[in-house]
mmCIF file of C-alpha atoms in Angstrom:
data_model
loop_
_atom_site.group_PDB
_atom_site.id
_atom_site.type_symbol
_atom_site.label_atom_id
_atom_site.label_comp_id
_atom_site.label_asym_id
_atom_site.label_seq_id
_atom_site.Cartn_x
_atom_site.Cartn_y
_atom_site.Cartn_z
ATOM 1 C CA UNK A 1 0.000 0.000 0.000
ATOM 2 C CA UNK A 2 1.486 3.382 -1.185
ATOM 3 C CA UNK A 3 -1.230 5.790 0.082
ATOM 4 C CA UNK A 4 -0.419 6.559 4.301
ATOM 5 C CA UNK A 5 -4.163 7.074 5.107
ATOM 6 C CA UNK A 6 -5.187 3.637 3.840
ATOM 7 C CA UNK A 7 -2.126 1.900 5.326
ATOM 8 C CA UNK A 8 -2.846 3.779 9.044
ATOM 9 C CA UNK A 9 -6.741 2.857 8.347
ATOM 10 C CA UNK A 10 -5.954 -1.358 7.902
ATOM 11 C CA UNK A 11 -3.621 -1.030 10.611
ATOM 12 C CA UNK A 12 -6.669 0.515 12.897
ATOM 13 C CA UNK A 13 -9.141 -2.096 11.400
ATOM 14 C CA UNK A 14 -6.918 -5.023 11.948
ATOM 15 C CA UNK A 15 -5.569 -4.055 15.033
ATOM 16 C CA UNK A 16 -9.037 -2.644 16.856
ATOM 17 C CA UNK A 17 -10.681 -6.565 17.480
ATOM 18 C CA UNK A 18 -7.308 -7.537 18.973
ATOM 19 C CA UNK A 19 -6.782 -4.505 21.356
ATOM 20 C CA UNK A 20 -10.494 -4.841 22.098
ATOM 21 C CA UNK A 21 -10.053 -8.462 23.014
ATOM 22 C CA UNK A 22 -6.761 -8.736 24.426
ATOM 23 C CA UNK A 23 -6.799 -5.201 26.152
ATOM 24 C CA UNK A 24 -4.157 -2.351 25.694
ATOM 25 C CA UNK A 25 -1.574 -3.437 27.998
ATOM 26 C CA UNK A 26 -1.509 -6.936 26.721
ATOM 27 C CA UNK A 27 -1.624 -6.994 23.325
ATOM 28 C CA UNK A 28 2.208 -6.544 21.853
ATOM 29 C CA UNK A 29 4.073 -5.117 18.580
ATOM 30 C CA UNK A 30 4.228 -8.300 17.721
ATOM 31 C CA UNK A 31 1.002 -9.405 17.936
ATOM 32 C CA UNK A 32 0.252 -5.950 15.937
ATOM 33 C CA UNK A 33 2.451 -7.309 13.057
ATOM 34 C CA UNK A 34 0.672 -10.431 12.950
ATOM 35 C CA UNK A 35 -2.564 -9.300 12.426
ATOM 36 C CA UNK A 36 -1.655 -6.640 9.739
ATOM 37 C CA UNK A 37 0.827 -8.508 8.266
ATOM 38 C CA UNK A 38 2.920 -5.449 8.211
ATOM 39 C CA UNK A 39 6.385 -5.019 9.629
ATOM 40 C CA UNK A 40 7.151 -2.980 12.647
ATOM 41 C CA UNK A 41 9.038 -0.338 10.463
ATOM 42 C CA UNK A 42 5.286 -0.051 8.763
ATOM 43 C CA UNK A 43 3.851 0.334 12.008
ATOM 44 C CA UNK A 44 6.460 2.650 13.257
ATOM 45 C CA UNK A 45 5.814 4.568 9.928
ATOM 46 C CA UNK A 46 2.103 5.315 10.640
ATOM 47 C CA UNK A 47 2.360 5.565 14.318
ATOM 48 C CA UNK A 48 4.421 6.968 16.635
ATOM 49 C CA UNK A 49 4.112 3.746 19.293
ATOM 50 C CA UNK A 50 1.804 0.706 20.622
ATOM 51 C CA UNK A 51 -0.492 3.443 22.807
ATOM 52 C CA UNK A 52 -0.918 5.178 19.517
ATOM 53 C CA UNK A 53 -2.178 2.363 17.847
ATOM 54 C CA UNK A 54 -3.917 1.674 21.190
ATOM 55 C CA UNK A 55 -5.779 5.546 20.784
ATOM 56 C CA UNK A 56 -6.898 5.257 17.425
ATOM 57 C CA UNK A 57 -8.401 1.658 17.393
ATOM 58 C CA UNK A 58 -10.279 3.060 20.611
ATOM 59 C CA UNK A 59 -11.530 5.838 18.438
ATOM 60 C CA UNK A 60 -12.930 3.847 15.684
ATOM 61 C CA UNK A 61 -14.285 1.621 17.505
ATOM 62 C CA UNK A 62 -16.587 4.215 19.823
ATOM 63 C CA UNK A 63 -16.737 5.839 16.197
ATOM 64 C CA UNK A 64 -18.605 2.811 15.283
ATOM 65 C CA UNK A 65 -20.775 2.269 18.133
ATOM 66 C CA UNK A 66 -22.193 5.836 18.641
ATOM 67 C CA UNK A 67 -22.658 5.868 14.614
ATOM 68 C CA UNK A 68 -25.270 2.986 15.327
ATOM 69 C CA UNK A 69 -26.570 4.499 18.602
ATOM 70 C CA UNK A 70 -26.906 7.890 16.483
ATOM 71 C CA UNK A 71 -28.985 6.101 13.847
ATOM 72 C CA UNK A 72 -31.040 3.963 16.166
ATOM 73 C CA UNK A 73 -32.103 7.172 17.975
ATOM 74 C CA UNK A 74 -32.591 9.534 14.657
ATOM 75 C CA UNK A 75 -35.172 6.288 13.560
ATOM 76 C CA UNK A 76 -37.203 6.449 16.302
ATOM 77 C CA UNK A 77 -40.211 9.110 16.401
ATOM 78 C CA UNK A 78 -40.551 9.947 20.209
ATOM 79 C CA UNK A 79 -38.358 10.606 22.600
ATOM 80 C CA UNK A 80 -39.595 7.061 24.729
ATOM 81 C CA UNK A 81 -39.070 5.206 21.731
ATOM 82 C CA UNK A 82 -35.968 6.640 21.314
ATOM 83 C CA UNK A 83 -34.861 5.820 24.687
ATOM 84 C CA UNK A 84 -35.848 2.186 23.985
ATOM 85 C CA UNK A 85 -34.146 1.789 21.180
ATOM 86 C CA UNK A 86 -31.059 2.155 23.010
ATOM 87 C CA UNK A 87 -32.020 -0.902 25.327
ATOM 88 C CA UNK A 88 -32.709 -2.480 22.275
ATOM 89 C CA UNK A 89 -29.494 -1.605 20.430
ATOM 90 C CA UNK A 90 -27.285 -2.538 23.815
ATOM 91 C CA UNK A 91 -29.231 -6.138 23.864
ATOM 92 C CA UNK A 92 -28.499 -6.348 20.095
ATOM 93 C CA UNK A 93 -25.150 -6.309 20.961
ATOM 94 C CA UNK A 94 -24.638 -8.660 23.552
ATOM 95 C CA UNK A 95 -25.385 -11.602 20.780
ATOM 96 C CA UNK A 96 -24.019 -9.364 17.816
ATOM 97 C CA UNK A 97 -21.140 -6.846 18.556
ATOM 98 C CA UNK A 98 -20.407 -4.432 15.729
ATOM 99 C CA UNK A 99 -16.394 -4.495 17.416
ATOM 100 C CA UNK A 100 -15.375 -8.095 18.126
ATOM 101 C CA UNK A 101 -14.315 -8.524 21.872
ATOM 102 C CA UNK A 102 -17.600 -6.731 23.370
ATOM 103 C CA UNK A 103 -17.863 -2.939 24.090
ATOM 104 C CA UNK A 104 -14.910 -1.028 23.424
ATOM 105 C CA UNK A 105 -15.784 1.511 26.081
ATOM 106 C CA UNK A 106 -16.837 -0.950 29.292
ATOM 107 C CA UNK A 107 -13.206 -2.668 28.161
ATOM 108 C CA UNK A 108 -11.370 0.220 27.717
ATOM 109 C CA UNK A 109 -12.795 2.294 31.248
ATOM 110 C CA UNK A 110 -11.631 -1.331 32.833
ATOM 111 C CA UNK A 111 -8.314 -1.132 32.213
ATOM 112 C CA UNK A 112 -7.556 2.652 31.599
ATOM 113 C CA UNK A 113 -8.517 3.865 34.566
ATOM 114 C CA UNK A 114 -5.274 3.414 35.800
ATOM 115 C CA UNK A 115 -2.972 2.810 33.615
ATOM 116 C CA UNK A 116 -3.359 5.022 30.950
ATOM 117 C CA UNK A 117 -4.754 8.184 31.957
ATOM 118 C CA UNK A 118 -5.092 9.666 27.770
ATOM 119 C CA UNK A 119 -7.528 7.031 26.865
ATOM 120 C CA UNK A 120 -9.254 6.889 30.640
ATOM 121 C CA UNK A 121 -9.622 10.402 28.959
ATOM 122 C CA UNK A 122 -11.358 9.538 25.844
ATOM 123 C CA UNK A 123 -13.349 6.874 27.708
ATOM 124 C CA UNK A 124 -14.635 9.633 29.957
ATOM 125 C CA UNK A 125 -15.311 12.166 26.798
ATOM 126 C CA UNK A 126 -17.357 9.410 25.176
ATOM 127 C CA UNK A 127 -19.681 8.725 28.276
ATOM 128 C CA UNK A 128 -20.024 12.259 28.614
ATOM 129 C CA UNK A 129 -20.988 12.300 25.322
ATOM 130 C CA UNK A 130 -23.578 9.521 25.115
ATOM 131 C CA UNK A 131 -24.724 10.845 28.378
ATOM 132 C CA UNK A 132 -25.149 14.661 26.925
ATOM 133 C CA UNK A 133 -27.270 12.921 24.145
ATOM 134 C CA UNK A 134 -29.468 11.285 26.032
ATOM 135 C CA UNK A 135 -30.193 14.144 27.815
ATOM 136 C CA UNK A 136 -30.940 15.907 24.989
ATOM 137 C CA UNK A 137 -33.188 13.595 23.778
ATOM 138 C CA UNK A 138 -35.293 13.679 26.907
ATOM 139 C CA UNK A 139 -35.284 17.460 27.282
ATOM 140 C CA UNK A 140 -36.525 17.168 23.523
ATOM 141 C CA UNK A 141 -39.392 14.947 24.722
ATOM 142 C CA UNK A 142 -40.167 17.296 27.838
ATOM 143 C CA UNK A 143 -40.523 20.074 24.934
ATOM 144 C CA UNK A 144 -43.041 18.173 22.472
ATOM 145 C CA UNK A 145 -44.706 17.131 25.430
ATOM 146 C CA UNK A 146 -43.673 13.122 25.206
ATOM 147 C CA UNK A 147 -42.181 12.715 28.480
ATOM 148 C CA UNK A 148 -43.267 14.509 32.118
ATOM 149 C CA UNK A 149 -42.245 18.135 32.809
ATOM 150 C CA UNK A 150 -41.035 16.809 35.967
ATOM 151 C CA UNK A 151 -38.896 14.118 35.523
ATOM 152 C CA UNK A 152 -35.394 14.944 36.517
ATOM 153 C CA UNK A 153 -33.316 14.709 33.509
ATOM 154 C CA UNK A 154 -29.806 14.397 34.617
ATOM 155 C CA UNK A 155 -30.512 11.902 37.164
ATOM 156 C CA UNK A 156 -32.382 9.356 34.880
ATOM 157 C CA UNK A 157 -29.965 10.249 31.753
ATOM 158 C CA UNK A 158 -27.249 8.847 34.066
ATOM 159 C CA UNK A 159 -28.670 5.979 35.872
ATOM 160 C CA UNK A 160 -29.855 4.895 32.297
ATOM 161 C CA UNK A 161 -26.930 5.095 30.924
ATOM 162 C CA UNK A 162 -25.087 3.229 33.672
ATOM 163 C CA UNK A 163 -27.408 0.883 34.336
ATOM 164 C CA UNK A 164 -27.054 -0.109 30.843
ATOM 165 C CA UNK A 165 -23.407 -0.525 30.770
ATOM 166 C CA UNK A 166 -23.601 -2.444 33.806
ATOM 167 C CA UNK A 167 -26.010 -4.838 32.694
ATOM 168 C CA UNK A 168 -23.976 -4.839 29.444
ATOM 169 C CA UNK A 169 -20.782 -5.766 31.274
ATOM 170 C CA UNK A 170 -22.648 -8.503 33.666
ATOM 171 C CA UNK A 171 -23.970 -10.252 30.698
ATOM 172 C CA UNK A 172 -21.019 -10.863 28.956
ATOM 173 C CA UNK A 173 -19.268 -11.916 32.099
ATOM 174 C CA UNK A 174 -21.723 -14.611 32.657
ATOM 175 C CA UNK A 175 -22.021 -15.644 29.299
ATOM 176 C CA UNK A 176 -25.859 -14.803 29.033
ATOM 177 C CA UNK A 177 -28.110 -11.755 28.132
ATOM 178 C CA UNK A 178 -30.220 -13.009 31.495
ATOM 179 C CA UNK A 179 -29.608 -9.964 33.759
ATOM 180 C CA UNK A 180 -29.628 -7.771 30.540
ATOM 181 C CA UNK A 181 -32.877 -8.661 29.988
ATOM 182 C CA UNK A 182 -34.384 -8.203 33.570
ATOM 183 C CA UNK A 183 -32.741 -4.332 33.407
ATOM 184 C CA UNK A 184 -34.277 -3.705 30.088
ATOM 185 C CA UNK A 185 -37.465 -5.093 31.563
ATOM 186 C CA UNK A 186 -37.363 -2.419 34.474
ATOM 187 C CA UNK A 187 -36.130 0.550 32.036
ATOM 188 C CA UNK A 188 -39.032 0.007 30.297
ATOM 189 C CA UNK A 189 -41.134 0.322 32.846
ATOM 190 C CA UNK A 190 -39.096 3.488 34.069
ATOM 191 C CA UNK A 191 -39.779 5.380 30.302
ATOM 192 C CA UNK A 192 -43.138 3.789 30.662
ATOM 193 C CA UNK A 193 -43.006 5.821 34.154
ATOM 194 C CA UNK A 194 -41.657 9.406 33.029
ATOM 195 C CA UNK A 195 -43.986 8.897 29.212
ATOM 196 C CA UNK A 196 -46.963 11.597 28.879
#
């Protein structure tokens, strides 16, 4: 490959499932010169080190996520139905992740926290961001009169949003969608709760 863009762009796509999987701090040069079947010289050439390799898988892979969550929530006409096509979307993806190796953000936050404070950065940027749209969405809903005047944005906007990762990240630990299903089951009934 002669043209830089589409070299750094395999390297990304090649490189983003085995990050994802393996996790930053364990997945080597080596293992990046596998997958891409490029040298490290070619890696070298496109990217300064491992961590950023490491930052721009992360970003195309939340790229590709909140793409889907963006058109999931654009398809649906009300803000409730918008809310539970999230749910919907997040139980889609236990069985069917668009990024091999689960959620790029729950698996990222896990081991960044620590250990590498730019992407516990980008992690943080992202939820914000998710967060921010949600909100949105529900202050939206508030407006065209689709959700309750009352209902305390911030506060459900965040304990959705959490509640959702959590239930994400307990499903695939057990290997089930079994305690995803029994959250979506009571968000429901919470948008059912806050719906005009």
């Amino acid at each position: 490959m002669r043209n830089p863009e589409l070299t750094k762009k395999l390297i990304v796509e090649k490189a983003m499932p085995l990050f994802n999987q393996k996790g930053y701090r364990a997945t080597s040069l080596s293992d990046i010169t596998k997958v891409t079947g490029m040298t490290k010289g070619a890696i070298y050439g496109n990217f300064e080190n491992k961590d950023a390799v490491a930052e721009a898988t992360f970003e195309s892979a939340v790229e590709i996520i909140t793409e889907q969550i963006r058109q999931r929530i654009k398809s649906a006409p009300t803000a409730p139905l918008k809310l539970n096509a999230i749910l919907d979307y997040y139980g889609e993806y236990l069985h069917n992740p668009p990024v091999q190796g689960g959620c790029p953000v729950i698996n990222t936050a896990i081991e960044a926290d620590d250990n590498y404070p730019l992407l516990r950065t980008k992690v943080v940027r992202i939820m914000t961001l998710i967060k921010d749209s949600l909100k949105k969405v529900m202050y939206r809903g508030i407006k065209e009169g689709q959700l309750k005047s009352d209902v305390n944005v911030e506060e459900f906007a965040t304990t959705f949003y959490s509640t959702i990762l959590g239930a994400t990240l307990i499903s695939r630990v057990e290997g089930d969608n079994d305690t995803y299903q029994t959250v979506k089951s009571k968000m429901k009934k919470l948008i059912e709760e806050i719906t005009n």
